[in-house]
Amino acid sequence: MKSTAIFVAVAALAATAQAVVPQEHSHDITINAFRKFNKADVDPIFGPLGAQVAGENAAKSKDANIRNGGESCLQQNLADLAIAGCGNDKTCLKVSLQYRVLERNTGGVGVLSKDCATAPKSALLSTLKQYQDINNAASATRNSGIELALMKVLVESVGLSADEAATAVLETATFGKQKGNGNTNGRGASCDGPTSANRDFETDKANFGKAVTAPQAFTDPVTGLSFKAGDAIDCITLADFQLPGTEFGRNPQNSRAQLVASVGNGGNAGNGGNNGGNDNNNNNNGNNNNNNGGNNGAKGLDAATVQKLVDLLNQAVTALKGV
């Protein structure tokens, strides 16, 4: 089968690759969704790009607010301007916030991207920064905090349900830590190509930036989002499908259950039944079972059942009195 052949080919590459480099098309689903709300004269693809290209394109803008801070602030500035025009549009707010946290390109494995030193205009962005390469020892704690901060903003300020917000957060998650971290030129297994999750930059330059489509119908094991064969996706989603649970797909620092628990919400979802972060939330007519430490929420009891329990309790009390 075609999908099997693709999987085998990608698995072979995975065996020898030293690192996944998050090229600018890694999260095309989010970037393309954000593009619809982008108000700037700079395309959003340049926000997650490396310092040189991001800086060059920021400098070309006629808007001083976009130029402000140069390459390190372009991603934030684009999200800030979009949010200013969102009004109460939850989708606009959601994708703008998702765009803000995407990991940026850097020149090598484990190299951190520079943070914007200028405070954003929108309060929604005040606790958010971009994810960093998990191959740097400082990144795990930072990325976990960003996931939780994004979760909080999406629920408390945007108004998404906990489960909707968790899906959005998991969708932004970046790559896992590499087993062999020897690549320092930033050109190892680049997540940017059209037919595999980790194409080699040097041998497949011609395919970079081309559309990635779902090879068959599937549900992403991390985000819980469903796709039909031929749907436009991106290479990190393809990696979730082809190489589930490996460093070549999304590796969030928090599971869905942890994200939901962080906002103190039982996970009532607009998208019930999504599976993400290896934890399942089952929504059954408003009664949620959260796989968080194995605790299951109790369902409401009808009057007849309550009466039976009361009768049994009275019988037990009577029996104890006779002992």
Tab-separated table of N, CA and C in Angstrom, residues 127-129 131 139-152 253-254 259:
chain	number	residue	atom	x	y	z
A	127	THR	N	1.898	36.930	28.337
A	127	THR	CA	2.527	35.769	28.980
A	127	THR	C	3.080	34.768	27.965
A	128	LEU	N	3.028	35.124	26.686
A	128	LEU	CA	3.399	34.169	25.639
A	128	LEU	C	4.715	34.523	24.955
A	129	LYS	N	5.486	33.507	24.672
A	129	LYS	CA	6.697	33.605	23.860
A	129	LYS	C	6.709	32.414	22.913
A	131	TYR	N	8.061	28.794	21.418
A	131	TYR	CA	8.729	27.605	21.921
A	131	TYR	C	10.189	27.618	21.479
A	139	SER	N	14.954	24.309	27.531
A	139	SER	CA	13.692	24.458	26.796
A	139	SER	C	12.499	23.724	27.382
A	140	ALA	N	12.710	22.593	28.031
A	140	ALA	CA	11.583	21.785	28.498
A	140	ALA	C	10.700	22.564	29.456
A	141	THR	N	11.302	23.196	30.448
A	141	THR	CA	10.534	23.968	31.423
A	141	THR	C	9.863	25.157	30.758
A	142	ARG	N	10.585	25.833	29.897
A	142	ARG	CA	10.020	26.987	29.196
A	142	ARG	C	8.827	26.574	28.337
A	143	ASN	N	9.000	25.532	27.527
A	143	ASN	CA	7.928	25.109	26.630
A	143	ASN	C	6.699	24.643	27.397
A	144	SER	N	6.915	23.954	28.501
A	144	SER	CA	5.786	23.535	29.338
A	144	SER	C	5.024	24.749	29.852
A	145	GLY	N	5.763	25.749	30.301
A	145	GLY	CA	5.123	26.968	30.803
A	145	GLY	C	4.345	27.701	29.732
A	146	ILE	N	4.868	27.707	28.501
A	146	ILE	CA	4.168	28.369	27.402
A	146	ILE	C	2.870	27.631	27.079
A	147	GLU	N	2.916	26.297	27.066
A	147	GLU	CA	1.701	25.519	26.826
A	147	GLU	C	0.624	25.857	27.854
A	148	LEU	N	1.025	25.928	29.127
A	148	LEU	CA	0.058	26.212	30.194
A	148	LEU	C	-0.442	27.654	30.117
A	149	ALA	N	0.446	28.579	29.751
A	149	ALA	CA	0.042	29.978	29.621
A	149	ALA	C	-0.939	30.158	28.470
A	150	LEU	N	-0.663	29.491	27.339
A	150	LEU	CA	-1.568	29.559	26.191
A	150	LEU	C	-2.919	28.957	26.558
A	151	MET	N	-2.895	27.863	27.272
A	151	MET	CA	-4.129	27.209	27.728
A	151	MET	C	-4.967	28.178	28.552
A	152	LYS	N	-4.344	28.853	29.474
A	152	LYS	CA	-5.033	29.779	30.366
A	152	LYS	C	-5.683	30.931	29.595
A	253	GLN	N	4.865	19.025	26.055
A	253	GLN	CA	5.394	18.824	27.401
A	253	GLN	C	4.289	18.476	28.400
A	254	ASN	N	3.036	18.766	28.039
A	254	ASN	CA	1.894	18.456	28.892
A	254	ASN	C	0.888	17.617	28.112
A	259	LEU	N	-3.257	19.603	30.711
A	259	LEU	CA	-3.683	20.927	30.242
A	259	LEU	C	-5.069	21.268	30.767
